[in-house]
Coordinates of N, CA and C in Angstrom, one line a residue:
Chain C
N25 N -192.0 -124.6 -34.7 CA -192.9 -125.5 -33.3 C -194.4 -125.1 -33.4
A26 N -195.0 -126.7 -33.5 CA -196.8 -126.2 -33.7 C -197.0 -125.7 -32.5
G27 N -196.7 -126.1 -31.3 CA -197.4 -125.4 -29.9 C -198.7 -126.3 -29.6
V28 N -199.4 -126.5 -29.2 CA -200.3 -127.2 -28.4 C -201.4 -127.8 -29.7
T29 N -201.4 -128.7 -30.4 CA -202.6 -129.6 -31.4 C -203.6 -130.2 -30.6
Q30 N -204.7 -130.4 -30.9 CA -205.3 -131.5 -30.9 C -205.8 -131.7 -31.7
T31 N -207.2 -133.3 -32.0 CA -207.5 -133.6 -33.0 C -208.9 -134.7 -32.4
P32 N -210.1 -134.8 -33.1 CA -210.2 -134.3 -33.9 C -210.7 -132.9 -33.2
K33 N -210.8 -132.3 -34.5 CA -211.5 -130.4 -34.2 C -213.4 -130.7 -34.2
F34 N -213.7 -131.6 -34.6 CA -215.0 -131.9 -34.5 C -215.4 -133.3 -34.3
R35 N -216.4 -133.6 -33.7 CA -217.1 -134.9 -33.5 C -218.6 -135.1 -32.7
I36 N -219.3 -136.0 -33.7 CA -220.4 -135.9 -33.0 C -220.7 -137.5 -32.3
L37 N -220.5 -137.8 -31.0 CA -221.1 -138.9 -30.4 C -222.4 -139.4 -30.0
K38 N -222.8 -140.0 -30.5 CA -224.1 -140.9 -29.8 C -224.1 -141.2 -28.2
I39 N -225.3 -141.1 -27.3 CA -225.2 -141.3 -25.9 C -224.5 -142.7 -25.8
G40 N -223.7 -142.9 -25.0 CA -223.4 -144.0 -24.9 C -222.0 -144.3 -25.5
Q41 N -221.7 -143.7 -26.3 CA -220.1 -144.1 -27.0 C -219.2 -143.3 -26.5
S42 N -218.2 -144.2 -26.8 CA -216.4 -143.4 -26.4 C -215.9 -142.8 -26.7
M43 N -214.9 -141.7 -26.8 CA -214.2 -141.6 -27.4 C -212.8 -140.8 -26.8
T44 N -211.6 -141.0 -27.0 CA -210.6 -140.2 -27.1 C -210.5 -139.0 -27.5
L45 N -210.1 -137.4 -27.2 CA -209.6 -136.7 -27.4 C -208.2 -136.5 -27.3
Q46 N -207.4 -136.3 -28.3 CA -205.7 -136.1 -28.0 C -204.9 -134.9 -28.4
C47 N -204.2 -134.6 -27.3 CA -203.5 -133.4 -27.5 C -202.2 -133.7 -26.9
A48 N -201.2 -133.1 -27.7 CA -200.0 -132.6 -27.8 C -199.4 -131.7 -27.8
Q49 N -198.0 -131.7 -27.5 CA -197.1 -129.8 -27.7 C -195.8 -130.2 -27.6
D50 N -195.4 -129.5 -28.4 CA -194.0 -129.6 -28.8 C -192.8 -128.6 -27.8
M51 N -193.1 -128.3 -27.1 CA -192.7 -127.3 -26.2 C -192.0 -127.8 -25.2
N52 N -191.8 -129.1 -24.7 CA -191.1 -129.5 -23.5 C -191.4 -128.7 -22.2
H53 N -193.2 -128.3 -22.3 CA -194.0 -128.4 -20.8 C -194.5 -129.4 -20.2
N54 N -194.1 -128.8 -18.5 CA -194.0 -130.0 -17.7 C -195.6 -129.8 -17.5
Y55 N -196.9 -129.1 -17.5 CA -198.0 -128.4 -17.1 C -199.6 -128.6 -18.3
M56 N -200.0 -129.8 -18.0 CA -200.5 -129.7 -19.0 C -202.4 -130.0 -18.6
Y57 N -203.0 -128.8 -19.2 CA -204.3 -129.2 -18.7 C -205.3 -129.3 -19.8
W58 N -206.9 -129.8 -19.3 CA -208.1 -130.2 -20.3 C -209.0 -129.2 -19.1
Y59 N -209.6 -127.7 -20.5 CA -210.6 -127.6 -20.3 C -211.9 -128.1 -20.8
R60 N -212.7 -127.6 -20.3 CA -214.2 -127.6 -21.2 C -214.9 -125.9 -20.8
Q61 N -215.8 -125.8 -22.4 CA -216.0 -124.3 -22.6 C -217.5 -124.7 -22.7
D62 N -218.2 -124.3 -22.3 CA -219.6 -124.3 -22.6 C -220.3 -122.5 -22.7
P63 N -221.4 -122.6 -23.9 CA -221.7 -121.4 -24.2 C -221.7 -120.8 -23.5
G64 N -221.8 -119.1 -23.8 CA -221.2 -118.3 -22.7 C -221.0 -118.2 -20.9
M65 N -220.2 -119.5 -21.0 CA -219.1 -119.6 -19.5 C -217.9 -119.8 -20.0
G66 N -217.6 -119.4 -18.6 CA -215.9 -119.6 -18.8 C -215.3 -121.1 -19.4
L67 N -214.2 -121.5 -18.4 CA -213.5 -122.7 -19.3 C -213.0 -122.9 -17.7
K68 N -213.6 -124.0 -18.0 CA -213.5 -125.2 -16.5 C -212.4 -126.0 -16.6
L69 N -212.2 -126.5 -15.3 CA -210.2 -127.3 -15.6 C -211.3 -128.3 -15.7
I70 N -211.2 -129.4 -16.1 CA -211.6 -131.1 -15.8 C -210.3 -131.5 -15.4
Y71 N -209.2 -132.0 -15.6 CA -208.3 -132.3 -15.2 C -206.9 -131.8 -15.6
Y72 N -205.5 -131.9 -15.2 CA -204.7 -130.9 -15.1 C -203.5 -132.3 -14.4
S73 N -202.3 -132.1 -15.3 CA -201.2 -133.2 -15.2 C -199.7 -132.1 -14.6
V74 N -198.8 -132.6 -13.8 CA -197.8 -131.7 -13.9 C -196.4 -132.3 -14.2
G75 N -196.7 -133.7 -14.7 CA -195.5 -134.2 -15.3 C -195.9 -135.5 -15.8
A76 N -195.2 -135.9 -16.6 CA -195.4 -138.1 -17.0 C -195.6 -139.1 -15.9
G77 N -197.1 -138.9 -16.0 CA -197.4 -140.2 -14.8 C -197.8 -139.3 -13.4
I78 N -198.4 -138.1 -13.7 CA -199.2 -137.8 -12.6 C -200.2 -136.4 -13.3
T79 N -201.2 -137.0 -12.7 CA -202.8 -136.1 -12.8 C -203.4 -135.7 -11.7
D80 N -204.6 -135.1 -12.1 CA -205.4 -134.7 -10.7 C -206.1 -134.1 -11.4
K81 N -207.6 -133.8 -10.4 CA -208.7 -133.4 -10.9 C -208.9 -132.1 -11.0
G82 N -209.5 -131.9 -12.0 CA -209.7 -129.9 -11.6 C -211.0 -130.1 -11.1
E83 N -211.9 -128.8 -11.7 CA -213.1 -128.8 -10.7 C -214.6 -129.3 -11.1
V84 N -214.4 -129.6 -12.6 CA -215.4 -130.8 -12.9 C -215.1 -132.2 -13.5
P85 N -214.5 -133.2 -13.1 CA -213.6 -134.4 -13.7 C -214.6 -135.6 -14.1
N86 N -215.8 -135.7 -13.7 CA -216.9 -136.4 -13.9 C -217.3 -136.7 -15.1
G87 N -216.8 -137.9 -15.2 CA -217.5 -138.5 -16.6 C -216.0 -138.3 -17.6
Y88 N -215.0 -138.2 -17.1 CA -213.9 -137.9 -17.9 C -212.6 -138.7 -17.1
N89 N -211.5 -139.5 -18.2 CA -210.2 -139.9 -17.5 C -209.0 -139.3 -17.8
V90 N -208.3 -139.2 -17.4 CA -206.9 -139.3 -18.5 C -206.2 -139.5 -18.0
S91 N -204.7 -139.8 -19.0 CA -203.5 -140.7 -18.8 C -202.1 -139.4 -19.3
R92 N -201.0 -139.8 -18.8 CA -199.7 -138.8 -19.1 C -198.4 -140.2 -19.1
S93 N -198.2 -140.2 -20.3 CA -197.5 -141.4 -20.0 C -196.2 -140.8 -20.7
T94 N -196.5 -139.7 -21.6 CA -195.1 -138.9 -22.3 C -195.5 -137.8 -21.3
T95 N -194.8 -136.9 -21.3 CA -194.1 -135.0 -21.5 C -195.0 -134.5 -22.8
E96 N -195.2 -134.9 -24.0 CA -195.5 -134.6 -25.2 C -197.1 -134.8 -25.0
D97 N -197.8 -135.7 -24.7 CA -199.4 -136.3 -24.6 C -200.3 -136.2 -23.2
F98 N -201.2 -135.8 -23.6 CA -202.3 -135.8 -22.4 C -203.8 -136.2 -23.4
P99 N -204.0 -137.1 -23.3 CA -205.3 -137.7 -24.2 C -206.1 -137.2 -23.1
L100 N -207.5 -137.2 -23.5 CA -208.8 -137.1 -22.8 C -209.7 -138.0 -23.2
R101 N -210.4 -139.0 -21.7 CA -211.0 -140.4 -22.3 C -212.4 -140.0 -22.2
L102 N -213.3 -140.1 -22.6 CA -214.9 -139.8 -22.3 C -215.1 -141.4 -22.8
E103 N -215.9 -142.2 -21.5 CA -216.0 -143.3 -21.5 C -217.5 -143.9 -22.2
L104 N -218.5 -142.6 -21.2 CA -220.1 -143.4 -21.6 C -220.1 -142.0 -22.1
A105 N -220.9 -141.4 -23.1 CA -221.1 -139.9 -23.2 C -222.7 -139.7 -22.9
A106 N -222.3 -138.4 -22.5 CA -223.8 -138.0 -22.2 C -224.2 -136.7 -22.8
P107 N -225.2 -135.5 -23.1 CA -225.7 -134.7 -23.8 C -224.7 -133.6 -22.9
S108 N -224.5 -133.9 -21.2 CA -224.4 -132.9 -20.3 C -222.4 -132.3 -20.8
Q109 N -222.3 -133.5 -21.9 CA -220.9 -133.4 -22.5 C -220.6 -132.8 -23.3
T110 N -221.3 -132.1 -24.1 CA -221.7 -131.3 -25.4 C -221.3 -129.7 -24.8
S111 N -219.6 -129.9 -25.7 CA -219.5 -128.8 -25.4 C -217.6 -128.6 -26.2
V112 N -217.1 -127.1 -26.2 CA -215.8 -127.4 -26.6 C -214.4 -127.2 -25.6
Y113 N -214.0 -128.3 -25.7 CA -212.4 -129.1 -25.1 C -211.4 -128.4 -25.6
F114 N -210.6 -127.6 -24.5 CA -209.4 -127.0 -25.1 C -208.2 -128.0 -24.1
C115 N -207.4 -128.2 -25.2 CA -205.8 -128.6 -24.2 C -205.1 -127.2 -24.0
A116 N -204.5 -127.3 -22.9 CA -203.0 -126.3 -22.5 C -202.2 -126.8 -22.1
S117 N -201.3 -125.8 -21.9 CA -199.4 -126.7 -21.3 C -199.0 -124.9 -21.3
S118 N -198.2 -125.5 -20.0 CA -197.7 -124.4 -19.3 C -196.1 -125.2 -19.2
Y119 N -194.9 -124.1 -19.1 CA -193.9 -124.3 -18.6 C -193.6 -125.0 -16.8
S120 N -194.7 -124.2 -16.3 CA -194.4 -124.4 -14.8 C -196.0 -123.5 -14.0
L121 N -196.0 -123.7 -12.7 CA -197.4 -123.6 -11.6 C -197.9 -122.6 -12.7
A122 N -198.9 -122.4 -13.0 CA -200.2 -121.3 -13.0 C -200.0 -120.2 -12.5
G123 N -199.8 -120.4 -11.3 CA -199.9 -119.7 -9.9 C -198.3 -118.3 -9.6
V124 N -197.5 -119.1 -10.7 CA -195.7 -118.0 -10.6 C -196.1 -117.1 -11.5
G125 N -197.5 -117.3 -12.8 CA -197.2 -116.6 -14.0 C -197.0 -116.7 -15.2
N126 N -196.6 -118.4 -15.3 CA -196.5 -119.1 -16.2 C -197.5 -119.0 -17.4
E127 N -197.3 -118.4 -18.0 CA -198.5 -118.4 -19.9 C -199.5 -119.7 -20.4
Q128 N -200.3 -119.9 -20.0 CA -200.8 -120.9 -20.7 C -201.1 -120.7 -22.0
F129 N -200.4 -121.7 -22.9 CA -200.9 -122.1 -24.1 C -202.0 -123.1 -24.8
F130 N -202.9 -122.3 -25.3 CA -204.1 -123.5 -26.0 C -203.4 -123.8 -27.0
G131 N -204.5 -125.0 -27.3 CA -204.7 -126.1 -28.8 C -206.0 -125.3 -29.2
P132 N -206.1 -125.7 -30.5 CA -207.5 -124.8 -31.2 C -208.5 -125.5 -30.8
G133 N -208.6 -126.4 -30.2 CA -209.7 -126.7 -29.5 C -210.8 -127.8 -30.5
T134 N -211.2 -128.6 -29.8 CA -212.3 -130.2 -29.8 C -214.1 -129.3 -29.9
R135 N -214.5 -128.9 -31.0 CA -216.3 -129.4 -30.7 C -216.9 -130.8 -31.2
L136 N -216.7 -130.8 -29.5 CA -218.0 -132.1 -29.4 C -219.5 -132.2 -29.3
T137 N -220.4 -132.5 -29.8 CA -221.7 -132.8 -30.0 C -222.5 -134.5 -29.4
V138 N -223.0 -134.4 -28.6 CA -223.8 -135.8 -28.3 C -224.7 -135.8 -28.0
L139 N -225.5 -136.6 -29.0 CA -226.8 -136.6 -29.3 C -227.8 -138.0 -29.0
Chain B
G9 N -212.5 -123.0 -3.0 CA -211.9 -122.6 -3.9 C -211.6 -121.1 -4.5
E10 N -211.1 -121.0 -5.5 CA -211.8 -119.1 -6.0 C -212.6 -119.3 -6.4
N11 N -213.4 -118.1 -6.9 CA -214.6 -117.9 -7.2 C -214.4 -116.3 -8.1
V12 N -214.3 -116.6 -9.2 CA -214.1 -114.9 -10.3 C -215.2 -115.2 -10.9
E13 N -215.4 -113.4 -10.2 CA -217.0 -113.1 -11.4 C -216.6 -111.8 -12.0
Q14 N -216.9 -111.7 -13.7 CA -216.7 -111.2 -14.7 C -218.1 -109.7 -15.3
H15 N -218.2 -109.0 -15.5 CA -219.1 -108.1 -15.8 C -218.3 -107.5 -16.8
P16 N -219.0 -106.7 -18.2 CA -220.4 -107.0 -18.1 C -219.9 -108.4 -18.7
S17 N -221.6 -109.2 -19.7 CA -221.1 -110.5 -20.1 C -221.2 -109.7 -21.9
T18 N -221.7 -108.7 -22.1 CA -221.5 -108.0 -23.5 C -221.5 -106.8 -23.2
L19 N -220.5 -106.0 -24.5 CA -220.3 -105.0 -24.1 C -220.1 -104.3 -25.5
S20 N -220.5 -103.4 -25.9 CA -220.6 -103.0 -27.8 C -220.3 -101.0 -26.9
V21 N -219.0 -101.1 -28.0 CA -218.4 -99.7 -28.1 C -218.2 -98.8 -29.7
Q22 N -218.3 -97.9 -29.8 CA -218.2 -97.5 -31.1 C -216.4 -97.3 -31.3
E23 N -215.9 -97.7 -32.2 CA -214.4 -97.1 -32.4 C -214.0 -96.3 -32.1
G24 N -213.0 -96.5 -31.3 CA -212.0 -95.2 -30.8 C -212.3 -94.8 -29.6
D25 N -213.7 -95.7 -28.8 CA -213.7 -95.5 -27.8 C -213.2 -96.1 -26.7
S26 N -213.4 -96.2 -25.2 CA -212.4 -96.8 -24.6 C -213.4 -98.4 -24.0
A27 N -213.1 -99.3 -23.9 CA -213.5 -100.1 -23.3 C -213.3 -100.3 -21.4
V28 N -214.0 -100.8 -20.7 CA -213.5 -101.6 -19.3 C -214.1 -103.0 -19.1
I29 N -213.2 -103.5 -18.1 CA -214.0 -105.0 -17.9 C -213.6 -104.9 -16.9
K30 N -214.5 -105.6 -16.0 CA -214.1 -106.0 -14.4 C -214.3 -107.1 -14.4
C31 N -213.3 -107.5 -12.6 CA -213.3 -108.8 -12.5 C -213.6 -108.8 -11.2
T32 N -214.1 -109.6 -10.6 CA -213.9 -109.6 -8.8 C -213.5 -111.2 -8.3
Y33 N -212.4 -111.2 -7.2 CA -212.1 -112.6 -6.9 C -212.6 -112.9 -5.1
S34 N -212.5 -114.2 -5.1 CA -212.9 -114.5 -3.8 C -211.9 -115.0 -2.5
D35 N -210.6 -115.1 -3.5 CA -209.7 -115.5 -2.4 C -208.4 -114.5 -2.5
S36 N -208.3 -114.3 -1.3 CA -207.2 -112.8 -0.8 C -206.2 -113.3 -1.1
A37 N -206.0 -115.0 -0.6 CA -204.0 -115.5 -1.3 C -203.8 -115.6 -2.2
S38 N -204.9 -115.0 -3.8 CA -204.9 -114.9 -5.2 C -203.6 -113.9 -5.3
N39 N -202.5 -113.7 -6.2 CA -201.6 -113.1 -6.6 C -201.3 -112.7 -8.1
Y40 N -202.4 -113.4 -9.0 CA -201.4 -113.7 -10.6 C -203.1 -113.9 -11.0
F41 N -203.2 -112.4 -11.9 CA -204.8 -112.5 -12.8 C -204.1 -112.3 -14.3
P42 N -204.4 -112.7 -15.3 CA -203.7 -112.7 -16.4 C -204.9 -112.5 -17.3
W43 N -205.1 -111.5 -18.1 CA -206.3 -111.6 -19.4 C -206.4 -112.3 -21.0
Y44 N -206.8 -113.0 -20.9 CA -206.9 -114.2 -22.3 C -208.2 -113.5 -23.1
K45 N -207.6 -113.5 -24.6 CA -208.6 -113.0 -25.6 C -208.5 -114.2 -26.5
Q46 N -210.2 -114.4 -26.8 CA -210.1 -115.3 -27.7 C -211.1 -114.7 -28.7
E47 N -210.9 -115.1 -30.0 CA -211.2 -114.2 -31.1 C -212.0 -115.4 -31.4
L48 N -212.8 -115.4 -32.5 CA -214.5 -116.2 -33.0 C -213.4 -117.1 -33.6
G49 N -213.9 -118.4 -33.1 CA -213.5 -119.6 -33.3 C -212.2 -120.0 -33.0
K50 N -211.4 -119.4 -32.5 CA -210.0 -119.6 -32.6 C -209.7 -119.8 -30.7
R51 N -208.5 -119.7 -30.2 CA -207.9 -120.6 -29.1 C -207.3 -119.2 -28.4
P52 N -208.0 -119.6 -26.7 CA -207.7 -118.1 -26.6 C -206.2 -117.9 -26.0
Q53 N -205.8 -116.9 -26.1 CA -204.6 -116.0 -25.9 C -203.6 -115.2 -25.2
L54 N -202.9 -115.2 -24.5 CA -202.5 -114.4 -23.2 C -202.6 -112.8 -23.8
I55 N -202.7 -111.6 -23.0 CA -202.8 -110.7 -23.6 C -201.9 -109.6 -22.7
I56 N -202.2 -109.9 -21.3 CA -201.6 -108.6 -20.5 C -201.9 -109.9 -19.4
D57 N -200.9 -109.4 -18.0 CA -201.6 -110.7 -16.7 C -201.0 -108.9 -15.8
I58 N -200.9 -110.0 -14.3 CA -200.8 -108.4 -13.7 C -200.9 -109.3 -12.3
R59 N -199.6 -109.0 -11.3 CA -199.2 -109.5 -10.1 C -199.6 -108.9 -9.2
S60 N -199.5 -109.3 -8.1 CA -200.2 -108.8 -7.2 C -199.5 -107.6 -6.0
N61 N -197.8 -107.6 -6.9 CA -196.7 -106.3 -6.4 C -196.9 -105.3 -6.7
V62 N -197.6 -105.6 -7.8 CA -198.0 -103.5 -8.6 C -199.4 -103.2 -8.8
G63 N -199.9 -102.0 -9.3 CA -201.2 -101.6 -8.9 C -201.5 -101.6 -10.7
E64 N -200.8 -101.5 -11.2 CA -201.5 -101.2 -12.8 C -200.3 -101.6 -13.9
K65 N -200.7 -102.1 -14.7 CA -199.4 -102.4 -15.8 C -200.2 -102.4 -17.0
K66 N -199.4 -101.2 -18.1 CA -199.7 -101.3 -19.4 C -199.0 -101.6 -21.3
D67 N -200.0 -102.2 -21.3 CA -198.8 -102.2 -22.9 C -199.2 -101.9 -24.2
Q68 N -199.3 -100.9 -24.5 CA -199.1 -99.8 -25.9 C -201.1 -99.3 -25.2
R69 N -202.0 -100.5 -26.1 CA -204.1 -99.3 -25.9 C -204.1 -100.5 -24.9
I70 N -203.7 -101.8 -24.2 CA -204.4 -102.3 -22.6 C -203.8 -102.1 -21.7
A71 N -204.6 -102.1 -20.6 CA -204.1 -101.9 -19.4 C -204.9 -102.4 -18.1
V72 N -203.9 -102.4 -16.9 CA -204.8 -103.5 -16.1 C -205.0 -103.2 -15.1
T73 N -205.6 -102.2 -13.9 CA -205.9 -102.8 -12.9 C -206.2 -103.5 -11.4
L74 N -205.7 -103.2 -10.7 CA -205.7 -104.2 -9.7 C -206.0 -103.7 -8.2
N75 N -206.9 -103.8 -7.4 CA -207.5 -103.4 -6.4 C -207.0 -104.3 -5.2
K76 N -206.2 -105.2 -4.6 CA -206.2 -106.1 -3.7 C -206.9 -105.8 -2.3
T77 N -207.3 -104.4 -1.9 CA -208.1 -104.6 -1.1 C -209.6 -105.2 -1.5
A78 N -210.2 -104.7 -2.2 CA -211.3 -104.5 -2.8 C -211.4 -106.0 -3.4
K79 N -210.5 -106.8 -3.6 CA -210.5 -108.0 -4.4 C -210.5 -107.8 -5.7
H80 N -210.8 -106.7 -6.9 CA -210.9 -106.8 -7.7 C -210.0 -106.1 -9.1
F81 N -210.1 -106.6 -10.2 CA -209.0 -106.1 -11.3 C -209.7 -105.5 -12.3
S82 N -208.9 -104.9 -13.7 CA -209.9 -104.4 -14.7 C -209.4 -104.5 -15.7
L83 N -209.9 -104.4 -17.0 CA -209.1 -104.6 -18.3 C -209.1 -103.6 -18.6
H84 N -208.7 -102.4 -19.5 CA -208.7 -101.4 -19.9 C -208.4 -101.1 -21.4
I85 N -208.7 -100.9 -22.5 CA -208.6 -101.3 -24.0 C -209.1 -99.2 -24.4
T86 N -208.0 -98.9 -24.9 CA -207.9 -97.7 -25.5 C -208.3 -97.6 -26.7
E87 N -208.8 -96.6 -27.2 CA -208.7 -96.4 -28.4 C -209.3 -98.0 -29.4
T88 N -210.3 -98.0 -29.2 CA -210.9 -99.6 -29.9 C -210.9 -99.7 -31.2
Q89 N -210.4 -100.9 -31.9 CA -210.5 -101.0 -33.1 C -211.7 -102.2 -33.0
P90 N -211.8 -102.1 -34.4 CA -212.8 -103.9 -34.9 C -211.7 -104.8 -34.6
E91 N -210.7 -105.1 -34.6 CA -209.5 -106.4 -34.2 C -209.8 -106.3 -32.8
D92 N -209.9 -105.4 -32.0 CA -210.1 -106.0 -30.7 C -211.9 -106.6 -30.4
S93 N -212.3 -106.6 -31.5 CA -213.4 -107.3 -31.2 C -213.5 -109.2 -31.1
A94 N -214.2 -109.5 -29.9 CA -213.1 -110.6 -29.3 C -214.0 -110.9 -27.8
V95 N -214.2 -112.5 -27.3 CA -214.1 -113.0 -25.8 C -213.2 -112.6 -25.0
Y96 N -213.4 -111.7 -24.1 CA -212.0 -112.0 -23.2 C -212.4 -112.1 -21.8
F97 N -211.5 -113.3 -20.9 CA -211.5 -114.1 -20.2 C -210.4 -113.5 -19.2
C98 N -210.9 -112.8 -17.7 CA -209.6 -113.0 -16.9 C -210.1 -113.7 -15.6
A99 N -209.1 -114.0 -15.1 CA -208.3 -115.6 -14.7 C -207.8 -115.3 -13.0
A100 N -208.0 -115.9 -12.3 CA -206.9 -115.5 -11.4 C -206.0 -117.2 -10.4
S101 N -205.3 -116.9 -9.4 CA -204.2 -118.0 -8.9 C -203.6 -117.7 -8.3
K102 N -202.7 -118.6 -7.6 CA -201.8 -118.0 -6.3 C -200.3 -119.2 -6.2
S103 N -199.9 -118.3 -5.8 CA -198.8 -119.0 -5.2 C -198.5 -120.2 -5.0
G104 N -198.1 -121.4 -5.8 CA -198.0 -122.7 -5.5 C -199.5 -123.4 -6.2
A105 N -200.3 -122.7 -6.6 CA -201.3 -123.4 -7.3 C -200.6 -123.6 -8.8
N106 N -201.8 -125.0 -9.0 CA -201.4 -125.5 -10.2 C -202.5 -125.3 -11.5
N107 N -203.8 -124.1 -10.5 CA -204.5 -123.9 -12.2 C -204.9 -122.4 -12.4
L108 N -205.7 -122.4 -13.0 CA -206.1 -120.8 -13.1 C -207.8 -121.5 -13.0
F109 N -208.5 -119.8 -12.7 CA -209.8 -120.0 -12.6 C -210.6 -118.9 -13.2
F110 N -211.0 -119.1 -14.5 CA -211.0 -118.1 -15.1 C -213.4 -117.3 -15.0
G111 N -213.5 -116.2 -15.0 CA -214.2 -115.1 -15.0 C -215.1 -116.1 -15.9
T112 N -216.8 -115.5 -17.0 CA -217.3 -116.4 -17.8 C -217.4 -115.4 -19.3
G113 N -216.6 -114.5 -18.9 CA -216.4 -113.5 -20.3 C -216.9 -112.6 -20.3
T114 N -216.5 -111.9 -20.9 CA -216.9 -110.8 -22.0 C -217.1 -110.7 -23.0
R115 N -217.9 -110.4 -24.0 CA -217.8 -110.3 -25.4 C -218.0 -109.0 -25.8
L116 N -216.6 -108.9 -26.3 CA -216.9 -107.2 -26.9 C -216.6 -106.7 -28.4
T117 N -217.6 -106.2 -28.6 CA -218.2 -105.7 -30.1 C -217.8 -104.4 -30.0
V118 N -217.0 -104.0 -31.2 CA -216.0 -102.7 -31.3 C -217.1 -102.1 -33.1
I119 N -217.6 -101.1 -32.7 CA -218.6 -101.2 -33.7 C -217.8 -100.6 -34.9
P120 N -217.5 -100.2 -35.8 CA -216.6 -99.0 -36.6 C -217.6 -97.9 -37.3

């Protein structure tokens, strides 16, 4: 099992550019999440999905979009990159609800810089 | 929504000493409290968790305690080793919730 994979590992964007961060998992997990981690801060939830075709906003969704066409993939889209989106982005997955104690498995992260 | 506060933000201990990291939460309905460890440049990984029906849980050198009345929980690491150096995140969630709320992290440094 590869677990949760993310691409790219690093990316530099110019203000106003767009990009898609890719995330895939091979554990047949229903739940997938996107977090951002700013320096010295905790993980903030951007979007999550409870299954193919179902997505919902987290704490900090502005400036991002997601889709979930398959169980395996959960891409995160930045349409108009802004310096405030400079961060490390983690994708995660879990078998079921976070609240019942299902471990979230994290990907290796994508370090994004917007200049 | 839930608000999780974590202290201290940084902690340095001598190898062999104990380390304690504390978290408080705001939502009295929260009943699941995991701890994640993130080594430098690596992904967060679950190290221990506790549910609200127990007050303490141990796994070798690490333990977590929970005080539901006071709405706080703590991570205890005994006999610290250099490989314990990392950032530790607490989190909270509740039954039926789809996501975790994370604290801001504690950077633990174990000095050999």
